[in-house]
Short mmCIF file of C-alpha atoms in Angstrom, two decimals:
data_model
loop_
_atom_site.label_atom_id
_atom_site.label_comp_id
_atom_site.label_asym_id
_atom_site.label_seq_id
_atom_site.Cartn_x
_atom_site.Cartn_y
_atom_site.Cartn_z
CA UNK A 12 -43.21 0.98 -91.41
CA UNK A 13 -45.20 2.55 -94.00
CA UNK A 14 -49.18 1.55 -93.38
CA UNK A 15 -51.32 2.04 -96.90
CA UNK A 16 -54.88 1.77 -96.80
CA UNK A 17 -56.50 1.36 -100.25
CA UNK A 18 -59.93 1.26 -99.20
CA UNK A 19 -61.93 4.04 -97.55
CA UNK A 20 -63.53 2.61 -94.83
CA UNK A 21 -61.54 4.87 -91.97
CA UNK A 22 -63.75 7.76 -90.02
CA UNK A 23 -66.15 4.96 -89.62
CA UNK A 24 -66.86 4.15 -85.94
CA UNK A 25 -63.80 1.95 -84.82
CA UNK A 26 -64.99 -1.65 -84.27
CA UNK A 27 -63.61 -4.08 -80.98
CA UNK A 28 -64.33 -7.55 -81.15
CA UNK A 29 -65.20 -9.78 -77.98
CA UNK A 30 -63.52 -13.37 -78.19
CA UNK A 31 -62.07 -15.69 -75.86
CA UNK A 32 -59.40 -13.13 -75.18
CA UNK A 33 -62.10 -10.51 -74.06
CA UNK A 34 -62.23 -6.96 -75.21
CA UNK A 35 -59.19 -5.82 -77.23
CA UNK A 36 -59.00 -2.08 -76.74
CA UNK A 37 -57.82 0.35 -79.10
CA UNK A 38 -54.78 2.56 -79.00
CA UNK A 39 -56.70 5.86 -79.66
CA UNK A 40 -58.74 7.21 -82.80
CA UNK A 41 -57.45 10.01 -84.94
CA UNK A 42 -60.13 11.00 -86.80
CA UNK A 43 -61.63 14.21 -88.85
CA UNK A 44 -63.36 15.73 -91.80
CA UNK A 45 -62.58 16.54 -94.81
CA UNK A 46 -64.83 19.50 -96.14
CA UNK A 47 -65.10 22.46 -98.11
CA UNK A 48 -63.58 25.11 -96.51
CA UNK A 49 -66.45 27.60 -97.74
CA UNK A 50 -69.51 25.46 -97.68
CA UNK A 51 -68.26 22.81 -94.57
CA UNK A 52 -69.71 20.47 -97.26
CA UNK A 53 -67.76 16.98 -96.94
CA UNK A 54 -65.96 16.21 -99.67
CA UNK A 55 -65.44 12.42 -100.40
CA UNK A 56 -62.77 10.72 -101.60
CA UNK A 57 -59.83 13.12 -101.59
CA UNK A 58 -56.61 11.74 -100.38
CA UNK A 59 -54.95 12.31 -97.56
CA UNK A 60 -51.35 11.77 -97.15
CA UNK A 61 -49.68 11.53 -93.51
CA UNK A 62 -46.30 11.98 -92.49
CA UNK A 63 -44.57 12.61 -89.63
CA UNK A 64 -42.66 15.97 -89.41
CA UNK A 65 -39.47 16.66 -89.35
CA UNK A 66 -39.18 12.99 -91.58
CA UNK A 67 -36.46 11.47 -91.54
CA UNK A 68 -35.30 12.36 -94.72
CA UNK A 69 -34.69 15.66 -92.45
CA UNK A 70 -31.13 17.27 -92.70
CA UNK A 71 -31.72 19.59 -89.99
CA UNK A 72 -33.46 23.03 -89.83
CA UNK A 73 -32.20 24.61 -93.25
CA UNK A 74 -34.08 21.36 -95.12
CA UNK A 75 -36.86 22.13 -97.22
CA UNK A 76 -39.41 19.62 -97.90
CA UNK A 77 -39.60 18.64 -101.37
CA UNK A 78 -42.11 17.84 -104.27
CA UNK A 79 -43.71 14.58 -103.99
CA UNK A 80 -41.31 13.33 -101.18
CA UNK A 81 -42.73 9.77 -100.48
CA UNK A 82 -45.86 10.20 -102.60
CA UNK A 83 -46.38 6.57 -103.16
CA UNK A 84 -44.93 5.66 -99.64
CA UNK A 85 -46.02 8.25 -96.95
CA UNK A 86 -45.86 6.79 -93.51
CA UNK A 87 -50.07 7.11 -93.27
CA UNK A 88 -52.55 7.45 -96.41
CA UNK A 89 -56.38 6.87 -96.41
CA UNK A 90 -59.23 8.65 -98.06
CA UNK A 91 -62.12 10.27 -97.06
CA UNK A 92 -66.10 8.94 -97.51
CA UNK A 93 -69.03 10.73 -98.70
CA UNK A 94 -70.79 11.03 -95.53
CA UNK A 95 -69.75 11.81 -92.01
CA UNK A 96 -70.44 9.54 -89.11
CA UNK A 97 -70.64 11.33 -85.99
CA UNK A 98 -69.13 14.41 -87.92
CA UNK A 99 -65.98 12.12 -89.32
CA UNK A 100 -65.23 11.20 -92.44
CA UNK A 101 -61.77 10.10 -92.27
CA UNK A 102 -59.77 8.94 -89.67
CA UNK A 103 -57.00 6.62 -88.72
CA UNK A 104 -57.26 3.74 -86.29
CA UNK A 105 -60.05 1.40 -86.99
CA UNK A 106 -60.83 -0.58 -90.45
CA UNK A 107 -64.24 -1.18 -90.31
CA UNK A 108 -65.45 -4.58 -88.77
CA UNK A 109 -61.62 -5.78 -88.12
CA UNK A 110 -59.28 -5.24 -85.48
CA UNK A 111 -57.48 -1.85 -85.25
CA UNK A 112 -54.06 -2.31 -86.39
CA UNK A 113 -51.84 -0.74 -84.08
CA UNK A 114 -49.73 0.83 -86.85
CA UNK A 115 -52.60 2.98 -88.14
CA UNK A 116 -52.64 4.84 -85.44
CA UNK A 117 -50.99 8.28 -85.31
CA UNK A 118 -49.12 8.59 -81.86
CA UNK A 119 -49.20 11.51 -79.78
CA UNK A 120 -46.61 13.98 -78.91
CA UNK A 121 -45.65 14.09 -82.51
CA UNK A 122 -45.79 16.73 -85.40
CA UNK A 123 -47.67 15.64 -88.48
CA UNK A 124 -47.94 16.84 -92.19
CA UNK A 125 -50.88 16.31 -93.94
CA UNK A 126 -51.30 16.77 -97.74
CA UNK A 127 -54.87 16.71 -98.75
CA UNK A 128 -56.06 16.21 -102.89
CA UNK A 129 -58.86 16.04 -104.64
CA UNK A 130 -59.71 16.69 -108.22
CA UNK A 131 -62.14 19.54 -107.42
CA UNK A 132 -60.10 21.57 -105.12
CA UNK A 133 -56.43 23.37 -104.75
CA UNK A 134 -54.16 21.10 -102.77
CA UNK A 135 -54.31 21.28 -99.23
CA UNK A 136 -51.15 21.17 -96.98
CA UNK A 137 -51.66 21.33 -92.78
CA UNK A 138 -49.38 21.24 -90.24
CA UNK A 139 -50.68 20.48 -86.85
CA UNK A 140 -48.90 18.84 -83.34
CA UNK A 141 -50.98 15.51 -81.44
CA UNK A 142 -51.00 15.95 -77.96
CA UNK A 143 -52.80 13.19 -77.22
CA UNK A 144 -56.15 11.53 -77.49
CA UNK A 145 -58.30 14.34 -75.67
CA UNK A 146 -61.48 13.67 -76.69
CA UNK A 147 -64.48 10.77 -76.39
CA UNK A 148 -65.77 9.29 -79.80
CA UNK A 149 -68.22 6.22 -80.42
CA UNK A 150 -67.07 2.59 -80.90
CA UNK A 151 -68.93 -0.45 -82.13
CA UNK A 152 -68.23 -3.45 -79.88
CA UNK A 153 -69.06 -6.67 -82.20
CA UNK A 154 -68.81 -9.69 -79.53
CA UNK A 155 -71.27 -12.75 -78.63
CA UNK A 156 -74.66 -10.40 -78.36
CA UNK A 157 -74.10 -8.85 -81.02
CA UNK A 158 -72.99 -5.17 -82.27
CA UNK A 159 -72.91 -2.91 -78.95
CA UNK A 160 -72.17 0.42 -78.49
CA UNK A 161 -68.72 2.06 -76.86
CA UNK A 162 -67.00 4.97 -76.24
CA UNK A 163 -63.17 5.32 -76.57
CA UNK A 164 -60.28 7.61 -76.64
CA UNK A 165 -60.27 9.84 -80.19
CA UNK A 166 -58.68 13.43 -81.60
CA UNK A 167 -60.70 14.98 -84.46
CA UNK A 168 -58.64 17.08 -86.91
CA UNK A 169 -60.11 19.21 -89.69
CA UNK A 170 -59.23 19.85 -92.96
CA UNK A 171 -60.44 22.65 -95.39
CA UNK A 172 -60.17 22.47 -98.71
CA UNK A 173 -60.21 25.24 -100.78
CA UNK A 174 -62.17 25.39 -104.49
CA UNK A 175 -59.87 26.65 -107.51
CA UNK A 176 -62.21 29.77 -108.14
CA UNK A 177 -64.36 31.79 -106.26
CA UNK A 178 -63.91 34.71 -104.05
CA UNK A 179 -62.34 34.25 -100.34
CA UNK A 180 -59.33 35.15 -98.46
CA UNK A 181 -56.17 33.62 -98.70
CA UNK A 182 -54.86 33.54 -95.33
CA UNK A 183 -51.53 32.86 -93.80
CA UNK A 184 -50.90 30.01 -90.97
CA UNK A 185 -47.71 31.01 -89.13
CA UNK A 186 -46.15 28.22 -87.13
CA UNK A 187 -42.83 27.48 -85.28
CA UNK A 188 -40.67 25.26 -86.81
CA UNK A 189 -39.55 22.95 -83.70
CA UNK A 190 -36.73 21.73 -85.52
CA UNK A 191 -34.66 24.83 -84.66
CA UNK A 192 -34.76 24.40 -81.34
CA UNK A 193 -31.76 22.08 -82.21
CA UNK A 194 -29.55 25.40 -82.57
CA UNK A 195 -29.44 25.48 -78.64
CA UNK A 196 -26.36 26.31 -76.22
CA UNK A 197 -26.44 26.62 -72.11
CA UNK A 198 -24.32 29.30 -71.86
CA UNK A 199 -22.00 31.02 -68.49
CA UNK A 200 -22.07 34.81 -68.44
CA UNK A 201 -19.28 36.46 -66.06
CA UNK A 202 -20.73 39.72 -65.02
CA UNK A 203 -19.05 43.06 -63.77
CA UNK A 204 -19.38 42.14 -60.27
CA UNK A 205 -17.46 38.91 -60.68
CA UNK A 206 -20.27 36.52 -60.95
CA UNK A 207 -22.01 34.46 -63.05
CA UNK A 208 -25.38 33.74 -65.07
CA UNK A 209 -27.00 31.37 -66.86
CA UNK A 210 -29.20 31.07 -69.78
CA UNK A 211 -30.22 28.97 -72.80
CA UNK A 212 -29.78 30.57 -75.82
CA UNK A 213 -31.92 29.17 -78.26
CA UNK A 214 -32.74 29.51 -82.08
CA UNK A 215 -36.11 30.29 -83.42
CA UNK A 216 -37.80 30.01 -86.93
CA UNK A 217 -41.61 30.76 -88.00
CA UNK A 218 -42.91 29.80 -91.48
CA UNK A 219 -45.76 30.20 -93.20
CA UNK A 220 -47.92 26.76 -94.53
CA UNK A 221 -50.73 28.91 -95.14
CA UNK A 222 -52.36 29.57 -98.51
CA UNK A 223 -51.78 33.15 -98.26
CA UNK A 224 -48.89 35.91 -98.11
CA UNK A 225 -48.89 37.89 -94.67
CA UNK A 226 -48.69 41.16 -95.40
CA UNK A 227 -47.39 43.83 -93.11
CA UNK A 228 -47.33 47.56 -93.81
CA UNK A 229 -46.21 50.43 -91.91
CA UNK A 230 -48.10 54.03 -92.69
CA UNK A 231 -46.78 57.82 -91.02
CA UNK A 232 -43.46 56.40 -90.06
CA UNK A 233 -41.52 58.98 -92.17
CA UNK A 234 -39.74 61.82 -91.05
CA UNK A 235 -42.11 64.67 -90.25
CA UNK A 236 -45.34 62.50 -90.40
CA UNK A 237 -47.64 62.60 -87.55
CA UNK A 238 -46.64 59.58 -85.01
CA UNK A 239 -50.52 59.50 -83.64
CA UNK A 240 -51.41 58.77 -87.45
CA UNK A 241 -49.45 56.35 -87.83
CA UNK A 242 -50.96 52.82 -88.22
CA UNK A 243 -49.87 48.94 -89.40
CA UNK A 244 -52.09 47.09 -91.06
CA UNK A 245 -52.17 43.42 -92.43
CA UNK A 246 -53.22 42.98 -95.85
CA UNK A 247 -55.16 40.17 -96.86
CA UNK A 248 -55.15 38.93 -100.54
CA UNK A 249 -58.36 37.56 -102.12
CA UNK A 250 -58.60 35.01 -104.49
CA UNK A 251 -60.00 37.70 -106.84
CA UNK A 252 -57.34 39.72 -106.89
CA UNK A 253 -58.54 42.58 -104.38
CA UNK A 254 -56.92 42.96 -100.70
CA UNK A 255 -59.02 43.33 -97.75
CA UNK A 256 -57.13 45.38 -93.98
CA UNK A 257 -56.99 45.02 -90.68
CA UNK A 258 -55.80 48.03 -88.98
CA UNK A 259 -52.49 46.09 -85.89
CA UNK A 260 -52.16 49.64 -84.42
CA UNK A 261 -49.32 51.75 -84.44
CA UNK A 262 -47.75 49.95 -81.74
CA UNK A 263 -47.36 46.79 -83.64
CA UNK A 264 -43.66 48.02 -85.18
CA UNK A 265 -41.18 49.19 -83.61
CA UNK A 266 -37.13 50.20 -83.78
CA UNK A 267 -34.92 47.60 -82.75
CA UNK A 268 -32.48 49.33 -80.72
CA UNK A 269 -29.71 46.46 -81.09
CA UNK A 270 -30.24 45.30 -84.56
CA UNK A 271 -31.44 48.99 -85.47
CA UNK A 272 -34.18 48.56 -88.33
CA UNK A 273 -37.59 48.15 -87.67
CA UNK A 274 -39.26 45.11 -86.04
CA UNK A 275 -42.85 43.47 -85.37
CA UNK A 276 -43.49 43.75 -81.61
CA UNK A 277 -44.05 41.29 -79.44
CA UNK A 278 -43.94 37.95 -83.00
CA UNK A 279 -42.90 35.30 -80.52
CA UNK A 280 -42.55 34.14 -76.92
CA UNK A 281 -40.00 31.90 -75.26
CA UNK A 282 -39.60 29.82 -71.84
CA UNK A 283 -38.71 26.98 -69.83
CA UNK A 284 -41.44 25.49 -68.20
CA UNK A 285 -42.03 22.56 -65.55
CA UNK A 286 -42.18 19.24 -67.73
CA UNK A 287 -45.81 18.49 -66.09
CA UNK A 288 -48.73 17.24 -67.76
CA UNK A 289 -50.76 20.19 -66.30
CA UNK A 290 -48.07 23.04 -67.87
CA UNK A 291 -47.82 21.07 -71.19
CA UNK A 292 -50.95 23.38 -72.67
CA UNK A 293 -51.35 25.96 -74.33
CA UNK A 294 -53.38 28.99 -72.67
CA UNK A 295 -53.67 30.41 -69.37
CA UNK A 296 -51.70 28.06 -66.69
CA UNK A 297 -50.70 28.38 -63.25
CA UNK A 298 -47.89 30.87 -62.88
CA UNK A 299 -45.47 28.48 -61.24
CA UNK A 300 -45.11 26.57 -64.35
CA UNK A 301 -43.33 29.02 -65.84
CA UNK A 302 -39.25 28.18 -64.48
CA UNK A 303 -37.54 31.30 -66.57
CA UNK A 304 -38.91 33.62 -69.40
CA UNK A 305 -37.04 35.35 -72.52
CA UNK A 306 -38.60 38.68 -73.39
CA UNK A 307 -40.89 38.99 -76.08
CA UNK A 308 -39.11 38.75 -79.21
CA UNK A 309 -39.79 41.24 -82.31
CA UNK A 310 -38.62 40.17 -85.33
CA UNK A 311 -37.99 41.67 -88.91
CA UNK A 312 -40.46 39.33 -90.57
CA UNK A 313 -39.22 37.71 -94.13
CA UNK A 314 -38.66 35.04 -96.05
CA UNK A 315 -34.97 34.16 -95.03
CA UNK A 316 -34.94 30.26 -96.03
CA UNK A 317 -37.51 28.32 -98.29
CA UNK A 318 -39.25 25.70 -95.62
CA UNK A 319 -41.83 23.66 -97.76
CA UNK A 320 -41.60 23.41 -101.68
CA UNK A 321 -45.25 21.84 -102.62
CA UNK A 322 -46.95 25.14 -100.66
CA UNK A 323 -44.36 27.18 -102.53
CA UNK A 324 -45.67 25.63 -105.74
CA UNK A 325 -49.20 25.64 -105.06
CA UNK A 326 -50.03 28.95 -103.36
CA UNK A 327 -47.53 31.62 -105.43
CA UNK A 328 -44.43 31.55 -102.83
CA UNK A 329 -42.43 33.53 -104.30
CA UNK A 330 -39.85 35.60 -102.56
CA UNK A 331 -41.95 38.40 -101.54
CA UNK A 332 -39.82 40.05 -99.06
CA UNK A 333 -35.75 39.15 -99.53
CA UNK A 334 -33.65 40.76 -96.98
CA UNK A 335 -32.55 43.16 -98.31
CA UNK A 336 -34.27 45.44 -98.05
CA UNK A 337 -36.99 43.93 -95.87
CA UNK A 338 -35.59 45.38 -92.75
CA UNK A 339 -34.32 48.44 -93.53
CA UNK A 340 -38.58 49.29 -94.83
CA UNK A 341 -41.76 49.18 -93.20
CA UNK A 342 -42.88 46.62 -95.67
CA UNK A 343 -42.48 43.52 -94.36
CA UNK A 344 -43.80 39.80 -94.45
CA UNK A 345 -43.89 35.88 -94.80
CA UNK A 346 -44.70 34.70 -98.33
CA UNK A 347 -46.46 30.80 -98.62
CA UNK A 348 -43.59 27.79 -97.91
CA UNK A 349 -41.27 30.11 -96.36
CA UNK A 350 -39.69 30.98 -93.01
CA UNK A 351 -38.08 33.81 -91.03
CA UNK A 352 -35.05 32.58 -88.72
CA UNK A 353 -33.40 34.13 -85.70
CA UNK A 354 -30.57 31.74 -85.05
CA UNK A 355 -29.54 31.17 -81.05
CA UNK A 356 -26.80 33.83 -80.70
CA UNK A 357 -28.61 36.54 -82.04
CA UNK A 358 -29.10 39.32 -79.79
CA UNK A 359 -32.70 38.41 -77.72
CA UNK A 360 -32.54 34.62 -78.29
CA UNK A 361 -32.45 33.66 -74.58
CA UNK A 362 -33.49 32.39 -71.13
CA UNK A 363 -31.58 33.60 -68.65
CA UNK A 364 -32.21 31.24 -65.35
CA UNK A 365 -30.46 33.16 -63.30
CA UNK A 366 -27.19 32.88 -60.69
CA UNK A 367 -25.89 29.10 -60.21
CA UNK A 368 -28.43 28.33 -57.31
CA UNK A 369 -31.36 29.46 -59.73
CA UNK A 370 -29.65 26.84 -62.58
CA UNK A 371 -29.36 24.28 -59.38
CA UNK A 372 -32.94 24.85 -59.07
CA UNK A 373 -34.17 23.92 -62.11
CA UNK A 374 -35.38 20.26 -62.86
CA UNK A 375 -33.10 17.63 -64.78
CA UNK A 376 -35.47 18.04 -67.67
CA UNK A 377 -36.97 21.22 -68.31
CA UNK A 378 -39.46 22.00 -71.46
CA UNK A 379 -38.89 24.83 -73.67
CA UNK A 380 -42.01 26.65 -75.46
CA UNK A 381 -41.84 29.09 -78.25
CA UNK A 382 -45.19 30.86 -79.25
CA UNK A 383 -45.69 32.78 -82.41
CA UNK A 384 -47.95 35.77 -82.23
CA UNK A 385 -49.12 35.29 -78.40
CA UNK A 386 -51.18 38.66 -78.62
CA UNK A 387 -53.06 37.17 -81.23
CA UNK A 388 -52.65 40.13 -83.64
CA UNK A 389 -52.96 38.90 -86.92
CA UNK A 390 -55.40 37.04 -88.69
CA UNK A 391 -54.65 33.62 -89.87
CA UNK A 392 -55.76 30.10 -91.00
CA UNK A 393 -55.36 28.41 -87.59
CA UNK A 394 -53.83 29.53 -83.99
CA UNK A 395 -54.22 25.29 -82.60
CA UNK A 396 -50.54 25.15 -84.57
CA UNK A 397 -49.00 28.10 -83.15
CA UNK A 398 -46.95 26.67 -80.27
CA UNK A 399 -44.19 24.22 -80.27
CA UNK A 400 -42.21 22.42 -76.93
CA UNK A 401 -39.92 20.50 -76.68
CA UNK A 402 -37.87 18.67 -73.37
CA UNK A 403 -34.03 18.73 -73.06
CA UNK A 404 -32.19 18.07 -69.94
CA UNK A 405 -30.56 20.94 -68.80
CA UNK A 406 -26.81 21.30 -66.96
CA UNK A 407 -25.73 18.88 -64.12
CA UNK A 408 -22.98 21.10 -63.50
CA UNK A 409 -23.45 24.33 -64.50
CA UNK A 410 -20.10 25.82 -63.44
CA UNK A 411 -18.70 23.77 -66.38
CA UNK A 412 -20.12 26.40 -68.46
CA UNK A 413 -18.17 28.93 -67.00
CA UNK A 414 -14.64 26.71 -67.89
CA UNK A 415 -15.59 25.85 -71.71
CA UNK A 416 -14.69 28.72 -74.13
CA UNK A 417 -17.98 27.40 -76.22
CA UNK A 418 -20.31 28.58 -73.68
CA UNK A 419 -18.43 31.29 -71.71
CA UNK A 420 -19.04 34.75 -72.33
CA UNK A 421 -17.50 37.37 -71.01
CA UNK A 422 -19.67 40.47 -70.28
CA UNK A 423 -17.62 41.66 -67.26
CA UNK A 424 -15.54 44.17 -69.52
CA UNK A 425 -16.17 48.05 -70.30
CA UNK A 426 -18.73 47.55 -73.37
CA UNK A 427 -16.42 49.56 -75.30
CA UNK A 428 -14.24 46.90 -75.37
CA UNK A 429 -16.79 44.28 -76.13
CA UNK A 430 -16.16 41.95 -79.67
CA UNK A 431 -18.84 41.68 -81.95
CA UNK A 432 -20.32 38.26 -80.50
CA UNK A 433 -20.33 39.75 -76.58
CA UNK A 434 -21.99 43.39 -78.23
CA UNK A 435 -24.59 41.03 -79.42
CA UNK A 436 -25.23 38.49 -76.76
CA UNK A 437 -24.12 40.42 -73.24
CA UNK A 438 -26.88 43.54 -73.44
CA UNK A 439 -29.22 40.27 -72.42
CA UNK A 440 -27.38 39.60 -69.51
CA UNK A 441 -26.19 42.85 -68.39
CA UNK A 442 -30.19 43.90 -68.76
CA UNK A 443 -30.78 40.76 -66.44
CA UNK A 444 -28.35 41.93 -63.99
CA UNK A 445 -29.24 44.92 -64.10
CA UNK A 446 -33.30 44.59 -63.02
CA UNK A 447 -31.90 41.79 -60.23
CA UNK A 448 -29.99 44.60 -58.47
CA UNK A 449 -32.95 47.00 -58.74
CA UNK A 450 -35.21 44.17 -57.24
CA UNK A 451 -33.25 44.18 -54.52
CA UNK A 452 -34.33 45.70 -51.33
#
C-alpha cells in the first residue's frame, strides 16, 4: 500500500505518546538531508519519491525502469523542510505530534530508489540498500508530564543535489544490480580423475546511476610502445565541458586469456558467505565467514543493456561505448542509466565449493555477495552502494547435479574435444582441480 504524505512535517524528531496503553514504540526512523551537493546547504521542499527496487512492475533483470513509473503513486513520497533538526530534514517514520504509522516506515533488508526534485536543481536519482536501523536519533515522548526526551532506533541517508550550472565533476556511481543474481545454476563438474565438483555459477551486472560517464582509457598498449609507460586513467567530465584524470596504473587492464580482448582487472568480487549477522557487512570480517570464493572478475566494461531511463534522460546516457568495438579497444566505459552484464555461464562466473563433502558442508542457506570495484580504484559518487547479497538455499543432494543434463558438465574429456559451452565453463574447474592437487602434500 502506497503511503502519501502531503505535508512536510517528516525529519522532525519522531513523537511517542504515553496513554493508558503505555509507551508505543516506533518501528525505526529513516531519516536524512536533503542538501546541495556543493554548498551542503539544505534545500527545502524538494520532493522525494521512494520506491522499492526491483518494483514489482519488474520483468526480471533485462527491465529498464521507465519515465515517470508511479509518479503520482510511488510506494513512499514526502518532502523536505527548510531547516534541519539534529542534521535531518526529511525522513520517514514519524508525523509530527501523531503516532508513527507503521507503513511509513522503510523496512530493512531492502533496496530502495529514490528520485529527488526541486525547481532549482538537476534531478536527483540514488540507489542505496537498508540494512537496518544502525544508528541512535532523538525522539519526543509527549505523555502525562509533558514533552520528554528519547532516543530510538534511526538510519540517516543523504541526498545531494546538484545545481543546473556551475563547475563540478560529474561522477559515476557503479552498483550491482542484485536482480541478476536470479540467472543462477548449482552445477556438477566430472573431472579427469573420475570425480566430481561443485559450484554456483552465477550472473553478474553493474550499472551506472551516477550523474557522470566513467571513462576508462588505456595509453602505450600498442605494438612497440614501451609497457613501463603504459598507464590507464579515468576521465572525469566537468560540468563545464573540461575533463579532469586520475592516473589507475598500468596494471588496471589486462588481456583476457579466455575471452581474448582486453579487460578491467580485478571490477568485481564474488562469494558465498555464512548467513550470520556478523558476516552480513561490508569491510574487513573474520576469515571464516567466507564458505567459497570466485576469483576476481575483470570485465570488458560497457553499456550492454539500458538499466534506468529517467538517469538516461537526465544526465546524457547515451550509448557511449556499444560492443562493438568496446572490447576489442582500450577505450572502454559505463555511460549514465546503463549496465554491463556477464550472464552465469560465462567463462569466470563461479563458486566452486569444492568435492561433495565440501557441498555437504555448506549450510542449508548460504549468502552470496558480489562487490564492484573492491580495490577501490576509481573515483565515484558513493562506495555505501557498492555491494549487493542475497540468501538462497543451496543443494540437499548435490549428487543430483551430477544426474540432470541442466547442471552436469562434463570436463573429464581431452579439451580438444571440448563443445563450446564446456571450452567456456570447464577451464574454472579444471583450474580448481588443478591448485587442489598441488595443495596436496
Amino acid at each position: 500500500m502506497s503511503t502519501r504524505f502531503n505535508t512536510p512535517p517528516l525529519g522532525l524528531p519522531i513523537v511517542l505518546l504515553i496513554g493508558t496503553l503505555g509507551l508505543l514504540l516506533a518501528p525505526g526512523c529513516t531519516r536524512g538531508s536533503v542538501e546541495d551537493a556543493l554548498s551542503n546547504d539544505p534545500i527545502p521542499g524538494a520532493e522525494l519519491r521512494i520506491n522499492r527496487w526491483p518494483p514489482q512492475e519488474s520483468t526480471g533483470y533485462s527491465w529498464e525502469w521507465p519515465r515517470q513509473l508511479r509518479w503520482n503513486q510511488p510506494d513512499y513520497f514526502t518532502r523536505s523542510t527548510a531547516a534541519r533538526f539534529n542534521g535531518a530534514n526529511v525522513g520517514l517514520g514519524g508525523v509530527g505530534p501523531q503516532l508513527v504509522d507503521p507503513e511509513s516506515v522503510l523496512g530493512p533488508e531492502q533496496w530502495y530508489r529514490v528520485r529527488v526534485d526541486h525547481p532549482d536543481y538537476r534531478p536527483g536519482i540514488f540507489y542505496f540498500f537498508h540494512d537496518g536501523f544502525t544508528e541512535t536519533c532523538p525522539y519526543d515522548i509527549v505523555g502525562p508530564a509533558g514533552q520528554e526526551y528519547a532516543e530510538g532506533p534511526c538510519r540517516n541517508e543523504r541526498f545531494g543535489l546538484w545545481p543546473v550550472d556551475g563547475d563540478y565533476q560529474l561522477l559515476p556511481d557503479i552498483i550491482v544490480d542484485v536482480r541478476e543474481f536470479d540467472d543462477r545454476l548449482w552445477q556438477c563438474a566430472l573431472m579427469p580423475s573420475g570425480s566430481s565438483l561443485f559450484g554456483l555459477r552465477i550472473g553478474a551486472s553493474t550499472a551506472n546511476v551516477g550523474v557522470g560517464t566513467l571513462h576508462l582509457e588505456g595509453r602505450g598498449f600498442g605494438i612497440g610502445d614501451d609497457p613501463s609507460l603504459a598507464q590507464v586513467v579515468q576521465k572525469i567530465d566537468r560540468n563545464d565541458g573540461s575533463q579532469d584524470e586520475i592516473d589507475l596504473g598500468a596494471d588496471a587492464f589486462e588481456l583476457h586469456p579466455g575471452h581474448e580482448h582486453i579487460h578491467f582487472r580485478d571490477w568485481l568480487t564474488i562469494a558465498l558467505l555464512s548467513p550470520t549477522p556478523e558476516c552480513d557487512t561490508a569491510g574487513e570480517r573474520d576469515p571464516s565467514c567466507t564458505l567459497a570464493r570466485g576469483t576476481k572478475l575483470s570485465f570488458c566494461i560497457m553499456d550492454l543493456e539500458p538499466f534506468d531511463a529517467e538517469i538516461r534522460e537526465h544526465y546524457q546516457g547515451y550509448q557511449r561505448y556499444p560492443e562493438p568495438p568496446t572490447c576489442d579497444s582500450v577505450r572502454q566505459g559505463l555511460s549514465p542509466g546503463w549496465k554491463d552484464v556477464y550472464h552465469a555461464l560465462l567463462e569466470g562466473q563461479v563458486i566452486i565449493a569444492g568435492d561433495a563433502d565440501a557441498m555437504n558442508a555448506l549450510p542449508s542457506t548460504v549468502m552470496v555477495e558480489a562487490v564492484v570495484d573492491p580495490e577501490g580504484k576509481l573515483r565515484e559518487l558513493s562506495t555505501a552502494n557498492n555491494r549487493a547479497r542475497q540468501f538462497m538455499e543451496r543443494p540437499a543432494d548435490p549428487m543430483a547435479l551430477c544426474d540432470s543434463p541442466r547442471s552436469r558438465i562434463d570436463c573429464s574429456g581431452p579439451e580438444s574435444t571440448f563443445n563450446d559451452e564446456e571450452r567456456e565453463m570447464c577451464p574454472d574447474y579444471l583450474r580448481f582441480f588443478e591448485n587442489l592437487a598441488l595443495s596436496r602434500p
